[in-house]
Coordinates of C-alpha atoms in Angstrom, one line a residue:
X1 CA 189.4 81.0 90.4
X2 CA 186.1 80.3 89.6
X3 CA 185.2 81.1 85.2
X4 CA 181.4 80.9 84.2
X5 CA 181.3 79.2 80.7
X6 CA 179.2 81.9 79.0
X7 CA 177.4 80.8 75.4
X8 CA 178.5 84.1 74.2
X9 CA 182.3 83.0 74.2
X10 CA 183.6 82.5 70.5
X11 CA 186.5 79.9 71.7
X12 CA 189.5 78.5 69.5
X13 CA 192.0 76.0 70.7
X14 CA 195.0 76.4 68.9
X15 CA 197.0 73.1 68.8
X16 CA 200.1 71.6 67.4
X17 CA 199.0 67.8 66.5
X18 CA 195.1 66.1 66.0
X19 CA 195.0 64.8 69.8
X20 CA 196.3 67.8 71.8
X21 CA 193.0 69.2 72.1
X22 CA 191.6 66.1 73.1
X23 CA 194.2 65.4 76.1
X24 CA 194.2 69.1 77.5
X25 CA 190.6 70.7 76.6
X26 CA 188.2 67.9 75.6
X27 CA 186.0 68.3 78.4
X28 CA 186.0 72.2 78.9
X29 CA 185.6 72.4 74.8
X30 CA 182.4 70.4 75.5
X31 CA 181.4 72.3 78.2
X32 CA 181.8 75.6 76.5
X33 CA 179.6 74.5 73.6
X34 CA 176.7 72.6 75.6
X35 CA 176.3 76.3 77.3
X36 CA 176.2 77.8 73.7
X37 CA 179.5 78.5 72.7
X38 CA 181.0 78.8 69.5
X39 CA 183.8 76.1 69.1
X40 CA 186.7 75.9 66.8
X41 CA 189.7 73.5 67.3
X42 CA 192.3 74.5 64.8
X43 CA 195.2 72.0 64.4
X44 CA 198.7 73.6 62.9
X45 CA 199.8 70.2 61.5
X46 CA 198.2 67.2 59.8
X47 CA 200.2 64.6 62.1
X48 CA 201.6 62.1 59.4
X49 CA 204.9 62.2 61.1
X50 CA 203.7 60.8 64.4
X51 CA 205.2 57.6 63.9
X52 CA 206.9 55.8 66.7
X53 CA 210.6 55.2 65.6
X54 CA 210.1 51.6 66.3
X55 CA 206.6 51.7 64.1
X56 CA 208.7 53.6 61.1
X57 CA 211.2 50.7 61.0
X58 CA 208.8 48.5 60.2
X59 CA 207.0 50.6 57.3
X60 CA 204.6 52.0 59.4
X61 CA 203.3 55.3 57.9
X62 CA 200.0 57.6 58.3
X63 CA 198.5 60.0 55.5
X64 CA 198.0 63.7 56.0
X65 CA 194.1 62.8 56.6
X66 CA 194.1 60.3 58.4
X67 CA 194.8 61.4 62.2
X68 CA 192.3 64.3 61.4
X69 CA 189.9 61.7 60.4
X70 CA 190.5 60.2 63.7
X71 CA 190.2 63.8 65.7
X72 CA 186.7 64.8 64.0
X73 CA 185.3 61.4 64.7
X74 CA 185.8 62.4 68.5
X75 CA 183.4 65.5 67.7
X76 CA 180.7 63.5 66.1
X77 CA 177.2 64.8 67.3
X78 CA 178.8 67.6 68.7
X79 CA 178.7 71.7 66.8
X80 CA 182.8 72.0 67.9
X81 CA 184.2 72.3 64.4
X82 CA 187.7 71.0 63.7
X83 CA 190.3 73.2 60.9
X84 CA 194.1 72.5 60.1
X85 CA 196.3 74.9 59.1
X86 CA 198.1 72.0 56.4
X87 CA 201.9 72.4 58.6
X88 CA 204.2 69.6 58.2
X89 CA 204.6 68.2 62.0
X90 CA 207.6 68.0 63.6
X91 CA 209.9 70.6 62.8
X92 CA 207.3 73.5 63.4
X93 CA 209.0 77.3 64.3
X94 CA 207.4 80.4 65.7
X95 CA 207.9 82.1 62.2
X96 CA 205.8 84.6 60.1
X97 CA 204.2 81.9 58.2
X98 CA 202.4 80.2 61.5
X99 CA 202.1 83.5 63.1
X100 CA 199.9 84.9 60.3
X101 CA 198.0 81.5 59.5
X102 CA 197.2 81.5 63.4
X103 CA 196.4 85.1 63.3
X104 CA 194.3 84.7 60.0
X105 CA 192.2 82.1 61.6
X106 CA 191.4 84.1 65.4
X107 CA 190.4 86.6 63.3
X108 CA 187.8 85.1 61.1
X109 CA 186.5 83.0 63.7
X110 CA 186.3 86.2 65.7
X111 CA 187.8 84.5 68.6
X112 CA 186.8 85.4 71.7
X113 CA 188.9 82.8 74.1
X114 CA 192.1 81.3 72.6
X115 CA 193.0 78.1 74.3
X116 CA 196.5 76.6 73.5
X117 CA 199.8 74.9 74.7
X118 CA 201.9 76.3 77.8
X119 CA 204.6 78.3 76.8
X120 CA 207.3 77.2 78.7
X121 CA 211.0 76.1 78.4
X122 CA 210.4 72.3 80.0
X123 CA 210.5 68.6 78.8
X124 CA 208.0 69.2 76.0
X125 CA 207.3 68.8 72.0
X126 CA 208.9 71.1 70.1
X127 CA 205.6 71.6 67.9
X128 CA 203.9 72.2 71.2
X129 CA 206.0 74.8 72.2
X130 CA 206.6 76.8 68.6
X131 CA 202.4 76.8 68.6
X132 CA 202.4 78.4 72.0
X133 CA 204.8 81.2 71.3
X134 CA 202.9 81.8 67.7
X135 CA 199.6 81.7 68.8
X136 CA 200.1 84.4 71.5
X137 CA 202.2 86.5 69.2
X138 CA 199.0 86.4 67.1
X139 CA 196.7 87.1 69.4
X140 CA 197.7 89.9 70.6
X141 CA 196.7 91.9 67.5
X142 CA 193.2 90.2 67.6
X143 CA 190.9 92.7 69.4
X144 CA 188.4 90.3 70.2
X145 CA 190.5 87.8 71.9
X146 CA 190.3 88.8 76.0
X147 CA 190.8 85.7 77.3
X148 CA 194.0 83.6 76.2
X149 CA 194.4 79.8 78.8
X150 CA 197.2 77.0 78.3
X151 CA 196.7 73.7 79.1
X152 CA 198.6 71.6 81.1
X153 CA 201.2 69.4 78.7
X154 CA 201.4 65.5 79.6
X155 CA 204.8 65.4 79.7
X156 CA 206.5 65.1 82.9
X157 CA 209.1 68.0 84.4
X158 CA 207.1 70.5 82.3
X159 CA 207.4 73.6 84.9
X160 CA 203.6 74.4 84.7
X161 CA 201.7 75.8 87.3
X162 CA 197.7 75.3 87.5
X163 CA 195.7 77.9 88.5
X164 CA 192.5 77.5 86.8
X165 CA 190.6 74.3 87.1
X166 CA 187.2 73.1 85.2
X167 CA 185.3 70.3 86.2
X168 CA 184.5 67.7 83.2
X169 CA 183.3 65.1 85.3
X170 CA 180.1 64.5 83.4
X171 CA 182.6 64.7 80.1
X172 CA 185.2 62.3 81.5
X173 CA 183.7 59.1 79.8
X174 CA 183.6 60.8 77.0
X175 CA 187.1 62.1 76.8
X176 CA 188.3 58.4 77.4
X177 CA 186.2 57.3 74.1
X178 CA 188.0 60.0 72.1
X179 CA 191.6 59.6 73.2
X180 CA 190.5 55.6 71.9
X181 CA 189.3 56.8 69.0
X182 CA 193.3 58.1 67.9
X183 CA 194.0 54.7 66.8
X184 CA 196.9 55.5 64.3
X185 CA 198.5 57.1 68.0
X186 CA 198.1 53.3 70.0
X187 CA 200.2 52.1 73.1
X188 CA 201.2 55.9 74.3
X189 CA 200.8 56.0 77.8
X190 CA 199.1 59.6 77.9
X191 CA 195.8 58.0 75.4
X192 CA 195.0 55.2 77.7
X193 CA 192.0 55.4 80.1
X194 CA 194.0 55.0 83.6
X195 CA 196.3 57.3 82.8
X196 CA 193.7 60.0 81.8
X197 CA 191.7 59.2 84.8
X198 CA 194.5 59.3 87.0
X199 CA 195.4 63.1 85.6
X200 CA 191.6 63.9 85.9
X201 CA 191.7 63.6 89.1
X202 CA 194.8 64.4 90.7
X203 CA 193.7 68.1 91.4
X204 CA 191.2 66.7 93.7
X205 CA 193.8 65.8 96.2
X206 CA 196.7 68.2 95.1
X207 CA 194.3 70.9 95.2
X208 CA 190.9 70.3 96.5
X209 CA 192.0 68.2 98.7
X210 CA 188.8 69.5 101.4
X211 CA 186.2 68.1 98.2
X212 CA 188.4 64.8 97.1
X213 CA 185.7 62.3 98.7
X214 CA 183.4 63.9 95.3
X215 CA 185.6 62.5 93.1
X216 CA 185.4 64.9 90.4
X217 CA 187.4 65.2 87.5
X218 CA 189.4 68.5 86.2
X219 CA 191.1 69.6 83.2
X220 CA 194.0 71.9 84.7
X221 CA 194.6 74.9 83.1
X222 CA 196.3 78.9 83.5
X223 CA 195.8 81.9 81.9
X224 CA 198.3 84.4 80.8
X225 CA 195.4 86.9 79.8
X226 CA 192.4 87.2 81.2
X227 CA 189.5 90.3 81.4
X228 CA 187.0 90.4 83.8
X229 CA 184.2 91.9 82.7
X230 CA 182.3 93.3 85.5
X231 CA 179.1 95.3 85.9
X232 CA 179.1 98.8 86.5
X233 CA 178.3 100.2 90.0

């Protein structure tokens, strides 16, 4: 399937914790707004509790700015904005309260494409999963959203299927540089650069296997709403 990234797109990606956006979307975000594209990334949760159970036991905490401070620096010189909705992480639910914030938010932003987690039943973060099931309970009752995608979660045993691929190789250095720049998340095996090369291009044998010798790199993604516009006869 082959989507043009058109500057008339008003996209939001709709994310659980300050780094999702980063390991799923980064490069098609970029894309989007180099053509022109309006850009939100609104983040449910401020991300103090991510805090490896071995870091907590030795006092390590975070403040409610400070992994957003980390997500915004991986923006710098860019237009893509970044909002949180102020959630606690961790124990997030599919409730009226993240429904409507979500809903709230597509609708100011006047979002046009709504890019957010896989909803799915696998070996994934709860957060990650209560954000999916909100934000497409939300959308739906936002007339200008069309076009709704779901990235591709790092976890492994997810049960996602990819059917949309966009090529970020001319963003891929840059989406290593960001994933550095969460320095309060250091030593998870999904930031580092080989793994993040590694997933950018595994479509190009899995999939493309005919155009592997390009070595591109891909952010994998599927859509569970998606308009075509087409031209009148």
């Amino acid at each position: 399937m082959s989507i043009t990234l058109t500057g008339s797109a008003r996209v939001a990606a709709v994310v659980a914790h300050p780094d999702d956006d980063v390991l799923m979307f980064y490069g098609t975000l970029r894309a989007w707004s180099d053509a022109g594209a309006t850009v939100t990334v609104v983040v449910a949760t401020h991300g103090a509790n991510g805090v490896s159970v071995a870091d907590r036991a030795a006092g390590i905490t975070l403040t409610t700015t400070q992994r957003l401070e980390e997500l915004r620096a991986c923006y710098q010189d860019t237009s893509i904005m970044v909002e949180c909705l102020g959630f606690e992480d961790g124990a997030l639910e599919a409730d009226r309260a993240l429904v409507s914030a979500i809903e709230t938010g597509l609708a100011r932003l006047r979002c046009t494409v709504l890019l957010t987690h896989a909803p799915h039943d696998g070996n994934d973060h709860q957060d990650h999963r209560a954000v999916a099931r909100a934000a497409l309970n939300a959308a739906v009752r936002v007339p200008t959203c069309t076009t709704i995608l779901h990235g591709k979660p790092h976890t492994p045993h997810h049960g996602f299927t990819t059917s949309v691929l966009v090529d970020i190789t001319p963003y891929m250095d840059d989406k290593v540089k960001a994933l550095q720049a969460h320095a309060s998340q250091a030593g998870r095996h999904y930031l580092t650069e080989d793994y993040t090369r590694w997933r950018g291009t595994g479509p190009n044998w899995s999939l493309l296997p005919a155009r592997a010798d390009r070595e591109r790199s891909f952010e994998e993604l599927a859509p569970s709403l998606l308009l075509l516009d087409l031209p009148a006869c």
